[in-house]
PDB file of C-alpha atoms in Angstrom:
ATOM      1  CA  MET A 256     141.434 -41.055 146.847  1.00 85.00           C
ATOM      2  CA  LYS A 257     144.325 -43.254 145.551  1.00 88.00           C
ATOM      3  CA  HIS A 258     144.982 -46.773 144.480  1.00 87.00           C
ATOM      4  CA  LEU A 259     148.230 -47.551 146.095  1.00 82.00           C
ATOM      5  CA  GLY A 260     148.013 -51.190 144.923  1.00 85.00           C
ATOM      6  CA  ALA A 261     148.096 -54.504 146.488  1.00 84.00           C
ATOM      7  CA  VAL A 262     148.495 -54.251 150.201  1.00 85.00           C
ATOM      8  CA  HIS A 263     151.860 -55.556 151.896  1.00 88.00           C
ATOM      9  CA  GLU A 264     151.867 -53.837 154.964  1.00 88.00           C
ATOM     10  CA  PHE A 265     149.307 -52.414 157.303  1.00 88.00           C
ATOM     11  CA  LEU A 266     149.757 -50.478 160.935  1.00 88.00           C
ATOM     12  CA  GLY A 267     152.994 -52.751 161.487  1.00 87.00           C
ATOM     13  CA  MET A 268     151.271 -55.903 160.268  1.00 92.00           C
ATOM     14  CA  LYS A 269     152.918 -57.732 157.349  1.00 93.00           C
ATOM     15  CA  ILE A 270     150.857 -59.292 154.652  1.00 92.00           C
ATOM     16  CA  ASP A 271     152.136 -61.566 152.515  1.00 92.00           C
ATOM     17  CA  LYS A 272     150.228 -63.038 149.349  1.00 89.00           C
ATOM     18  CA  GLN A 273     150.886 -66.447 148.328  1.00 84.00           C
ATOM     19  CA  GLU A 274     149.706 -68.289 145.185  1.00 82.00           C
ATOM     20  CA  ASP A 275     146.066 -68.942 146.993  1.00 85.00           C
ATOM     21  CA  SER A 276     146.475 -67.786 150.671  1.00 89.00           C
ATOM     22  CA  TYR A 277     147.838 -64.718 152.515  1.00 92.00           C
ATOM     23  CA  PHE A 278     150.198 -65.016 155.743  1.00 94.00           C
ATOM     24  CA  LEU A 279     149.890 -62.400 158.508  1.00 95.00           C
ATOM     25  CA  SER A 280     152.747 -61.549 160.639  1.00 95.00           C
ATOM     26  CA  GLN A 281     154.301 -58.480 162.552  1.00 95.00           C
ATOM     27  CA  ARG A 282     157.867 -59.568 162.495  1.00 93.00           C
ATOM     28  CA  SER A 283     159.280 -55.769 162.440  1.00 93.00           C
ATOM     29  CA  TYR A 284     157.328 -54.733 165.152  1.00 94.00           C
ATOM     30  CA  ALA A 285     158.033 -57.799 167.589  1.00 94.00           C
ATOM     31  CA  ALA A 286     161.952 -56.961 166.719  1.00 93.00           C
ATOM     32  CA  SER A 287     161.480 -53.444 167.765  1.00 93.00           C
ATOM     33  CA  ILE A 288     159.803 -54.670 171.161  1.00 93.00           C
ATOM     34  CA  LEU A 289     163.168 -56.922 171.861  1.00 92.00           C
ATOM     35  CA  GLN A 290     165.350 -54.005 170.664  1.00 92.00           C
ATOM     36  CA  GLN A 291     163.824 -52.060 173.251  1.00 90.00           C
ATOM     37  CA  MET A 292     164.671 -54.600 176.109  1.00 88.00           C
ATOM     38  CA  ASP A 293     168.124 -55.094 174.752  1.00 86.00           C
ATOM     39  CA  LEU A 294     166.864 -58.741 174.265  1.00 85.00           C
ATOM     40  CA  LEU A 295     168.226 -59.404 170.545  1.00 83.00           C
ATOM     41  CA  HIS A 296     171.292 -61.314 171.785  1.00 85.00           C
ATOM     42  CA  TYR A 297     169.613 -63.283 174.143  1.00 85.00           C
ATOM     43  CA  LYS A 298     168.799 -67.178 173.676  1.00 90.00           C
ATOM     44  CA  PRO A 299     165.282 -68.076 172.526  1.00 92.00           C
ATOM     45  CA  LEU A 300     162.825 -70.045 174.645  1.00 92.00           C
ATOM     46  CA  ALA A 301     160.480 -72.559 173.179  1.00 93.00           C
ATOM     47  CA  ASN A 302     157.752 -72.022 175.989  1.00 92.00           C
ATOM     48  CA  PRO A 303     156.630 -68.291 177.385  1.00 91.00           C
ATOM     49  CA  THR A 304     155.332 -69.436 180.418  1.00 86.00           C
ATOM     50  CA  CYS A 305     156.667 -71.527 183.099  1.00 82.00           C
ATOM     51  CA  THR A 306     155.024 -73.987 185.280  1.00 76.00           C
ATOM     52  CA  LYS A 307     157.516 -72.995 188.208  1.00 78.00           C
ATOM     53  CA  PHE A 308     158.988 -70.123 189.389  1.00 77.00           C
ATOM     54  CA  PRO A 309     162.391 -69.806 190.588  1.00 78.00           C
ATOM     55  CA  ALA A 310     162.946 -68.906 194.684  1.00 74.00           C
ATOM     56  CA  THR A 311     164.904 -65.936 193.373  1.00 77.00           C
ATOM     57  CA  TYR A 312     164.962 -63.755 190.330  1.00 77.00           C
ATOM     58  CA  PRO A 313     168.385 -62.586 188.714  1.00 75.00           C
ATOM     59  CA  ILE A 314     169.158 -58.822 188.889  1.00 75.00           C
ATOM     60  CA  ASP A 315     167.594 -56.774 186.143  1.00 74.00           C
ATOM     61  CA  LYS A 316     168.753 -53.501 185.061  1.00 78.00           C
ATOM     62  CA  HIS A 317     165.292 -52.415 184.061  1.00 78.00           C
ATOM     63  CA  VAL A 318     163.456 -53.776 187.246  1.00 78.00           C
ATOM     64  CA  ASN A 319     163.012 -49.991 188.561  1.00 82.00           C
ATOM     65  CA  ASP A 320     161.781 -48.728 185.093  1.00 84.00           C
ATOM     66  CA  HIS A 321     158.218 -49.419 185.453  1.00 90.00           C
ATOM     67  CA  SER A 322     157.155 -46.851 182.530  1.00 92.00           C
ATOM     68  CA  LEU A 323     159.234 -49.342 180.344  1.00 92.00           C
ATOM     69  CA  TYR A 324     157.321 -52.294 181.980  1.00 92.00           C
ATOM     70  CA  ARG A 325     153.661 -50.677 180.719  1.00 94.00           C
ATOM     71  CA  CYS A 326     155.428 -49.781 177.147  1.00 94.00           C
ATOM     72  CA  ILE A 327     156.424 -53.269 176.706  1.00 94.00           C
ATOM     73  CA  THR A 328     153.544 -54.701 177.774  1.00 94.00           C
ATOM     74  CA  GLY A 329     151.019 -52.501 175.907  1.00 94.00           C
ATOM     75  CA  SER A 330     153.210 -53.603 172.703  1.00 95.00           C
ATOM     76  CA  LEU A 331     152.521 -57.295 173.390  1.00 95.00           C
ATOM     77  CA  GLN A 332     148.819 -56.592 173.439  1.00 95.00           C
ATOM     78  CA  TYR A 333     149.050 -55.100 169.875  1.00 95.00           C
ATOM     79  CA  LEU A 334     151.157 -58.066 168.821  1.00 95.00           C
ATOM     80  CA  THR A 335     148.471 -60.359 169.838  1.00 95.00           C
ATOM     81  CA  LEU A 336     146.549 -59.158 166.685  1.00 94.00           C
ATOM     82  CA  THR A 337     148.690 -61.965 164.732  1.00 95.00           C
ATOM     83  CA  ARG A 338     150.084 -63.993 167.915  1.00 96.00           C
ATOM     84  CA  PRO A 339     146.917 -65.461 169.457  1.00 96.00           C
ATOM     85  CA  ASP A 340     149.812 -67.829 171.234  1.00 95.00           C
ATOM     86  CA  ILE A 341     150.764 -64.882 173.352  1.00 95.00           C
ATOM     87  CA  ALA A 342     147.533 -64.076 174.298  1.00 95.00           C
ATOM     88  CA  TYR A 343     147.353 -65.844 177.555  1.00 94.00           C
ATOM     89  CA  ASN A 344     150.911 -64.173 178.754  1.00 92.00           C
ATOM     90  CA  ALA A 345     149.967 -60.672 177.557  1.00 93.00           C
ATOM     91  CA  ASN A 346     147.001 -60.989 179.841  1.00 92.00           C
ATOM     92  CA  GLN A 347     149.076 -61.892 182.829  1.00 90.00           C
ATOM     93  CA  LEU A 348     151.585 -59.272 182.325  1.00 92.00           C
ATOM     94  CA  SER A 349     148.896 -56.640 182.012  1.00 92.00           C
ATOM     95  CA  GLN A 350     147.123 -57.049 185.621  1.00 90.00           C
ATOM     96  CA  ASN A 351     150.501 -55.914 187.141  1.00 87.00           C
ATOM     97  CA  MET A 352     151.272 -52.852 185.127  1.00 88.00           C
ATOM     98  CA  HIS A 353     150.089 -50.465 188.275  1.00 88.00           C
ATOM     99  CA  ASP A 354     153.160 -51.994 190.526  1.00 87.00           C
ATOM    100  CA  PRO A 355     155.526 -54.593 188.607  1.00 88.00           C
ATOM    101  CA  GLN A 356     157.644 -56.356 190.886  1.00 87.00           C
ATOM    102  CA  PRO A 357     160.821 -58.283 189.891  1.00 87.00           C
ATOM    103  CA  GLN A 358     158.924 -61.464 189.527  1.00 87.00           C
ATOM    104  CA  HIS A 359     156.744 -59.986 186.557  1.00 88.00           C
ATOM    105  CA  PHE A 360     160.033 -58.520 184.601  1.00 90.00           C
ATOM    106  CA  TYR A 361     161.151 -62.237 184.923  1.00 89.00           C
ATOM    107  CA  MET A 362     158.103 -63.158 183.420  1.00 90.00           C
ATOM    108  CA  LEU A 363     158.332 -60.354 180.663  1.00 91.00           C
ATOM    109  CA  LYS A 364     161.415 -61.363 180.046  1.00 91.00           C
ATOM    110  CA  ARG A 365     160.584 -65.018 179.265  1.00 91.00           C
ATOM    111  CA  ARG A 366     157.719 -63.889 176.975  1.00 93.00           C
ATOM    112  CA  LEU A 367     160.206 -61.734 174.925  1.00 93.00           C
ATOM    113  CA  ARG A 368     162.690 -64.591 174.677  1.00 93.00           C
ATOM    114  CA  TYR A 369     159.926 -66.754 173.621  1.00 95.00           C
ATOM    115  CA  ILE A 370     159.065 -64.248 170.553  1.00 95.00           C
ATOM    116  CA  LYS A 371     162.928 -64.171 169.705  1.00 94.00           C
ATOM    117  CA  GLY A 372     162.265 -67.649 168.832  1.00 93.00           C
ATOM    118  CA  THR A 373     159.350 -67.089 166.526  1.00 94.00           C
ATOM    119  CA  LEU A 374     159.719 -63.594 165.170  1.00 93.00           C
ATOM    120  CA  ASN A 375     158.944 -65.292 161.763  1.00 93.00           C
ATOM    121  CA  PHE A 376     155.467 -66.723 163.227  1.00 96.00           C
ATOM    122  CA  GLY A 377     151.900 -65.521 162.303  1.00 95.00           C
ATOM    123  CA  ILE A 378     148.392 -66.706 160.978  1.00 95.00           C
ATOM    124  CA  PRO A 379     147.561 -67.846 157.672  1.00 93.00           C
ATOM    125  CA  ILE A 380     144.162 -67.034 155.736  1.00 93.00           C
ATOM    126  CA  THR A 381     143.694 -70.001 153.408  1.00 90.00           C
ATOM    127  CA  LYS A 382     140.759 -71.028 151.081  1.00 89.00           C
ATOM    128  CA  THR A 383     138.384 -73.087 153.201  1.00 89.00           C
ATOM    129  CA  ASN A 384     134.811 -73.986 154.171  1.00 91.00           C
ATOM    130  CA  LEU A 385     133.173 -70.894 155.939  1.00 91.00           C
ATOM    131  CA  LEU A 386     131.833 -73.002 158.856  1.00 92.00           C
ATOM    132  CA  LEU A 387     131.726 -70.933 162.319  1.00 95.00           C
ATOM    133  CA  LYS A 388     132.970 -73.097 165.148  1.00 95.00           C
ATOM    134  CA  SER A 389     134.206 -71.826 168.593  1.00 96.00           C
ATOM    135  CA  TYR A 390     135.696 -72.989 171.817  1.00 97.00           C
ATOM    136  CA  SER A 391     135.437 -72.226 175.375  1.00 95.00           C
ATOM    137  CA  ASP A 392     137.402 -72.812 178.472  1.00 93.00           C
ATOM    138  CA  ALA A 393     137.881 -71.309 181.900  1.00 92.00           C
ATOM    139  CA  ASP A 394     140.621 -71.914 184.771  1.00 89.00           C
ATOM    140  CA  TRP A 395     138.994 -72.004 187.870  1.00 82.00           C
ATOM    141  CA  ALA A 396     140.495 -69.743 190.861  1.00 72.00           C
ATOM    142  CA  GLY A 397     143.438 -69.283 188.546  1.00 71.00           C
ATOM    143  CA  ASP A 398     144.328 -66.332 189.914  1.00 73.00           C
ATOM    144  CA  PRO A 399     146.741 -66.772 193.221  1.00 70.00           C
ATOM    145  CA  VAL A 400     145.867 -63.484 194.768  1.00 71.00           C
ATOM    146  CA  SER A 401     142.137 -62.784 193.605  1.00 77.00           C
ATOM    147  CA  ARG A 402     141.200 -66.482 193.035  1.00 84.00           C
ATOM    148  CA  LYS A 403     138.893 -65.278 190.041  1.00 87.00           C
ATOM    149  CA  PRO A 404     138.715 -67.199 186.894  1.00 89.00           C
ATOM    150  CA  THR A 405     140.005 -66.582 183.581  1.00 91.00           C
ATOM    151  CA  SER A 406     137.874 -67.281 180.414  1.00 92.00           C
ATOM    152  CA  GLY A 407     139.553 -68.060 177.310  1.00 94.00           C
ATOM    153  CA  TYR A 408     137.641 -68.707 173.968  1.00 95.00           C
ATOM    154  CA  CYS A 409     138.459 -68.591 170.391  1.00 96.00           C
ATOM    155  CA  SER A 410     136.268 -69.083 166.879  1.00 96.00           C
ATOM    156  CA  PHE A 411     137.262 -70.733 163.727  1.00 96.00           C
ATOM    157  CA  LEU A 412     135.697 -69.874 160.216  1.00 94.00           C
ATOM    158  CA  GLY A 413     136.562 -73.002 158.468  1.00 92.00           C
ATOM    159  CA  ASP A 414     140.370 -73.876 159.416  1.00 92.00           C
ATOM    160  CA  MET A 415     141.385 -69.763 160.153  1.00 93.00           C
ATOM    161  CA  ILE A 416     141.087 -68.587 163.547  1.00 95.00           C
ATOM    162  CA  ILE A 417     139.150 -65.113 163.455  1.00 94.00           C
ATOM    163  CA  SER A 418     138.648 -64.201 167.067  1.00 95.00           C
ATOM    164  CA  TRP A 419     140.034 -64.934 170.206  1.00 95.00           C
ATOM    165  CA  THR A 420     139.838 -63.684 173.939  1.00 95.00           C
ATOM    166  CA  VAL A 421     141.579 -63.838 177.040  1.00 94.00           C
ATOM    167  CA  LYS A 422     140.036 -62.395 179.851  1.00 92.00           C
ATOM    168  CA  LYS A 423     139.517 -62.374 183.851  1.00 90.00           C
ATOM    169  CA  GLN A 424     136.200 -63.019 185.001  1.00 87.00           C
ATOM    170  CA  HIS A 425     134.852 -60.135 187.219  1.00 82.00           C
ATOM    171  CA  THR A 426     133.705 -62.383 190.327  1.00 81.00           C
ATOM    172  CA  VAL A 427     135.111 -64.981 191.978  1.00 83.00           C
ATOM    173  CA  ALA A 428     133.232 -68.612 190.772  1.00 80.00           C
ATOM    174  CA  ARG A 429     132.425 -70.899 193.784  1.00 75.00           C
ATOM    175  CA  SER A 430     132.806 -73.672 191.400  1.00 82.00           C
ATOM    176  CA  SER A 431     134.673 -74.593 187.915  1.00 84.00           C
ATOM    177  CA  THR A 432     130.963 -75.321 186.470  1.00 85.00           C
ATOM    178  CA  GLU A 433     130.050 -71.714 187.206  1.00 84.00           C
ATOM    179  CA  SER A 434     133.458 -70.400 185.876  1.00 88.00           C
ATOM    180  CA  GLU A 435     132.863 -72.541 182.624  1.00 89.00           C
ATOM    181  CA  TYR A 436     129.273 -71.422 182.329  1.00 88.00           C
ATOM    182  CA  CYS A 437     130.481 -67.691 182.374  1.00 88.00           C
ATOM    183  CA  ALA A 438     132.861 -68.059 179.963  1.00 91.00           C
ATOM    184  CA  LEU A 439     130.096 -69.662 177.430  1.00 92.00           C
ATOM    185  CA  ALA A 440     127.966 -67.126 177.936  1.00 90.00           C
ATOM    186  CA  ALA A 441     130.714 -64.325 176.899  1.00 91.00           C
ATOM    187  CA  LEU A 442     131.613 -66.596 174.088  1.00 94.00           C
ATOM    188  CA  THR A 443     127.708 -66.643 173.068  1.00 93.00           C
ATOM    189  CA  THR A 444     127.508 -63.022 172.999  1.00 93.00           C
ATOM    190  CA  ASP A 445     130.544 -62.940 170.598  1.00 95.00           C
ATOM    191  CA  ILE A 446     129.198 -65.576 168.541  1.00 95.00           C
ATOM    192  CA  ILE A 447     125.922 -63.682 167.827  1.00 94.00           C
ATOM    193  CA  TRP A 448     128.245 -60.594 166.937  1.00 95.00           C
ATOM    194  CA  LEU A 449     130.151 -62.741 164.285  1.00 96.00           C
ATOM    195  CA  CYS A 450     127.235 -64.026 163.093  1.00 95.00           C
ATOM    196  CA  ARG A 451     125.974 -60.749 162.124  1.00 95.00           C
ATOM    197  CA  LEU A 452     129.628 -59.815 160.699  1.00 95.00           C
ATOM    198  CA  LEU A 453     129.616 -62.644 158.433  1.00 94.00           C
ATOM    199  CA  SER A 454     126.058 -61.909 157.243  1.00 95.00           C
ATOM    200  CA  GLU A 455     126.917 -58.273 156.214  1.00 94.00           C
ATOM    201  CA  PHE A 456     130.000 -60.098 154.141  1.00 92.00           C
ATOM    202  CA  GLY A 457     127.398 -62.268 152.736  1.00 93.00           C
ATOM    203  CA  ILE A 458     128.333 -65.275 154.511  1.00 92.00           C
ATOM    204  CA  PRO A 459     125.430 -66.287 156.403  1.00 92.00           C
ATOM    205  CA  GLN A 460     125.744 -68.811 159.325  1.00 91.00           C
ATOM    206  CA  ASN A 461     122.129 -71.017 158.435  1.00 90.00           C
ATOM    207  CA  TYR A 462     122.973 -73.547 160.873  1.00 91.00           C
ATOM    208  CA  PRO A 463     123.660 -73.918 164.914  1.00 94.00           C
ATOM    209  CA  ILE A 464     126.928 -72.646 165.747  1.00 95.00           C
ATOM    210  CA  ASP A 465     129.242 -75.613 167.372  1.00 95.00           C
ATOM    211  CA  ILE A 466     130.493 -74.556 170.532  1.00 95.00           C
ATOM    212  CA  PHE A 467     132.864 -76.992 172.249  1.00 96.00           C
ATOM    213  CA  CYS A 468     133.465 -77.233 176.182  1.00 94.00           C
ATOM    214  CA  ASP A 469     135.339 -79.657 178.264  1.00 92.00           C
ATOM    215  CA  ASN A 470     133.044 -79.243 181.257  1.00 89.00           C
ATOM    216  CA  THR A 471     130.367 -81.751 180.956  1.00 89.00           C
ATOM    217  CA  SER A 472     128.497 -80.189 184.128  1.00 85.00           C
ATOM    218  CA  ALA A 473     128.423 -76.465 182.361  1.00 86.00           C
ATOM    219  CA  ILE A 474     126.809 -78.305 179.331  1.00 88.00           C
ATOM    220  CA  ALA A 475     124.154 -80.219 181.522  1.00 85.00           C
ATOM    221  CA  LEU A 476     123.472 -76.832 183.217  1.00 81.00           C
ATOM    222  CA  THR A 477     122.541 -74.841 179.907  1.00 82.00           C
ATOM    223  CA  ASN A 478     120.386 -77.673 178.904  1.00 79.00           C
ATOM    224  CA  ASN A 479     118.588 -78.191 182.250  1.00 74.00           C
ATOM    225  CA  PRO A 480     116.403 -75.358 183.195  1.00 62.00           C
ATOM    226  CA  VAL A 481     116.227 -76.923 187.065  1.00 63.00           C
ATOM    227  CA  PHE A 482     118.371 -74.862 189.760  1.00 55.00           C
ATOM    228  CA  HIS A 483     119.421 -75.982 192.803  1.00 52.00           C
ATOM    229  CA  ALA A 484     120.761 -73.123 195.734  1.00 51.00           C
ATOM    230  CA  ARG A 485     124.447 -73.298 194.037  1.00 57.00           C
ATOM    231  CA  THR A 486     123.034 -72.024 190.620  1.00 63.00           C
ATOM    232  CA  LYS A 487     120.402 -69.593 191.716  1.00 63.00           C
ATOM    233  CA  HIS A 488     122.768 -66.353 191.113  1.00 62.00           C
ATOM    234  CA  ILE A 489     123.529 -67.118 187.744  1.00 68.00           C
ATOM    235  CA  GLU A 490     120.283 -67.630 186.108  1.00 61.00           C
ATOM    236  CA  LYS A 491     120.046 -64.707 183.845  1.00 62.00           C
ATOM    237  CA  GLY A 492     123.000 -66.147 182.038  1.00 65.00           C
ATOM    238  CA  GLN A 493     121.402 -69.508 182.036  1.00 65.00           C
ATOM    239  CA  LYS A 494     118.201 -68.009 180.162  1.00 74.00           C
ATOM    240  CA  PHE A 495     120.431 -66.154 177.915  1.00 82.00           C
ATOM    241  CA  ILE A 496     122.260 -69.158 176.818  1.00 86.00           C
ATOM    242  CA  ARG A 497     119.128 -71.312 176.825  1.00 83.00           C
ATOM    243  CA  ASP A 498     117.287 -68.788 174.484  1.00 86.00           C
ATOM    244  CA  HIS A 499     119.936 -69.351 171.783  1.00 90.00           C
ATOM    245  CA  LEU A 500     120.133 -73.168 172.247  1.00 88.00           C
ATOM    246  CA  GLN A 501     116.161 -73.335 171.798  1.00 87.00           C
ATOM    247  CA  GLN A 502     116.520 -70.974 169.008  1.00 90.00           C
ATOM    248  CA  ASN A 503     118.900 -73.443 167.133  1.00 90.00           C
ATOM    249  CA  ASN A 504     121.677 -70.345 166.960  1.00 91.00           C
ATOM    250  CA  ILE A 505     124.421 -72.466 169.062  1.00 92.00           C
ATOM    251  CA  ARG A 506     124.756 -76.178 169.961  1.00 93.00           C
ATOM    252  CA  LEU A 507     127.057 -77.504 172.799  1.00 92.00           C
ATOM    253  CA  LEU A 508     129.344 -80.246 172.472  1.00 93.00           C
ATOM    254  CA  PRO A 509     131.605 -81.978 174.994  1.00 94.00           C
ATOM    255  CA  ILE A 510     135.448 -82.242 174.204  1.00 94.00           C
ATOM    256  CA  SER A 511     137.794 -84.034 175.738  1.00 93.00           C
ATOM    257  CA  THR A 512     140.166 -81.877 177.726  1.00 90.00           C
ATOM    258  CA  ILE A 513     143.276 -83.366 175.711  1.00 91.00           C
ATOM    259  CA  ASP A 514     141.682 -81.635 172.393  1.00 91.00           C
ATOM    260  CA  GLN A 515     140.766 -78.592 174.114  1.00 94.00           C
ATOM    261  CA  THR A 516     142.482 -75.744 172.020  1.00 94.00           C
ATOM    262  CA  VAL A 517     141.914 -73.028 174.236  1.00 94.00           C
ATOM    263  CA  ASP A 518     143.863 -74.409 177.179  1.00 94.00           C
ATOM    264  CA  ILE A 519     146.742 -72.233 176.179  1.00 94.00           C
ATOM    265  CA  PHE A 520     144.358 -69.362 176.795  1.00 94.00           C
ATOM    266  CA  THR A 521     143.829 -69.932 180.356  1.00 92.00           C
ATOM    267  CA  LYS A 522     146.680 -71.527 182.095  1.00 90.00           C
ATOM    268  CA  ALA A 523     150.695 -72.280 181.923  1.00 89.00           C
ATOM    269  CA  LEU A 524     151.460 -75.567 180.150  1.00 91.00           C
ATOM    270  CA  SER A 525     154.295 -77.613 179.834  1.00 91.00           C
ATOM    271  CA  THR A 526     156.130 -77.190 176.776  1.00 93.00           C
ATOM    272  CA  PRO A 527     155.283 -80.172 174.050  1.00 94.00           C
ATOM    273  CA  ARG A 528     151.074 -79.444 175.268  1.00 94.00           C
ATOM    274  CA  PHE A 529     152.242 -75.722 174.569  1.00 94.00           C
ATOM    275  CA  LEU A 530     153.476 -76.603 171.122  1.00 95.00           C
ATOM    276  CA  LYS A 531     150.768 -78.918 170.353  1.00 95.00           C
ATOM    277  CA  LEU A 532     148.026 -76.217 171.009  1.00 95.00           C
ATOM    278  CA  ARG A 533     149.830 -73.417 169.332  1.00 95.00           C
ATOM    279  CA  ASN A 534     149.859 -75.544 166.455  1.00 95.00           C
ATOM    280  CA  ASN A 535     145.785 -75.954 166.781  1.00 94.00           C
ATOM    281  CA  LEU A 536     145.515 -72.321 166.716  1.00 94.00           C
ATOM    282  CA  THR A 537     147.250 -72.215 163.276  1.00 94.00           C
ATOM    283  CA  VAL A 538     150.109 -69.910 164.592  1.00 95.00           C
ATOM    284  CA  LEU A 539     152.909 -71.055 161.902  1.00 93.00           C
ATOM    285  CA  GLN A 540     156.103 -70.428 160.937  1.00 93.00           C
ATOM    286  CA  ASP A 541     156.035 -67.796 157.362  1.00 87.00           C
ATOM    287  CA  PRO A 542     155.696 -70.518 154.736  1.00 83.00           C
ATOM    288  CA  GLN A 543     158.270 -68.864 152.864  1.00 77.00           C
ATOM    289  CA  ILE A 544     160.802 -68.629 155.681  1.00 74.00           C
ATOM    290  CA  ALA A 545     160.247 -72.452 156.255  1.00 59.00           C
ATOM    291  CA  GLY A 546     160.682 -73.467 152.355  1.00 57.00           C
ATOM    292  CA  GLU A 547     164.087 -71.551 152.444  1.00 57.00           C
ATOM    293  CA  CYS A 548     165.383 -73.474 155.718  1.00 51.00           C
TER     294      CYS A 548
END
């Protein structure tokens, strides 16, 4: 083995060390993705999603190159290692890799034009408290074709985001409560793993982990063992969450939908709200470049 000194770059991830912090980004990797699509000269966008699609789509020279679509979409998945703000978009694009249509290439270009304007963005690692907290959300029947919900959740260690997930649920939910509840069950599993990992690093979480959810019905269902006809089919997951509630491993807390950070993982948002939630995720511009500006 050879000591190569302080790390500056690892597998396309740039690691900048400041006086009392680190900054993780993938500027060079993101620029190479733009170059593959010949988008370096395009104007950037402030929001990668759109709440309303156009009636017709512009002619794109890449529209028949399905292999390029798959290649770029896979690259965007890797880019989410330091860019949780595009996790929802990468998830949406990945669902159409088998047969991308003109509208999917339109969506792909919007994502890339957003990345062009945020090449210097990444996530900071700063000195903070080491208390774990998590957020959970789900978009009920968000997929217009399958009507399956999209789960989104993330965890913070102090002020640093350390884990995030965007995933379409496997089954169609019969209510928003059910979709939110399934997202809570998935997050609880992730929290158990995070707590074990942190314990191995000597950072035990000897307190109930706060989980913030904006669906009061899902919280009530978790705390109330009484079931009715609409919830019999999710009893197994309910017992799983209740066990950890009773063992004081987790604590469910309500949060306003306005303050729900993981809305950015489950749906297309207006630009002002997207920018606000991006800041909540601590996806920021490289402080060195921001200082030069």
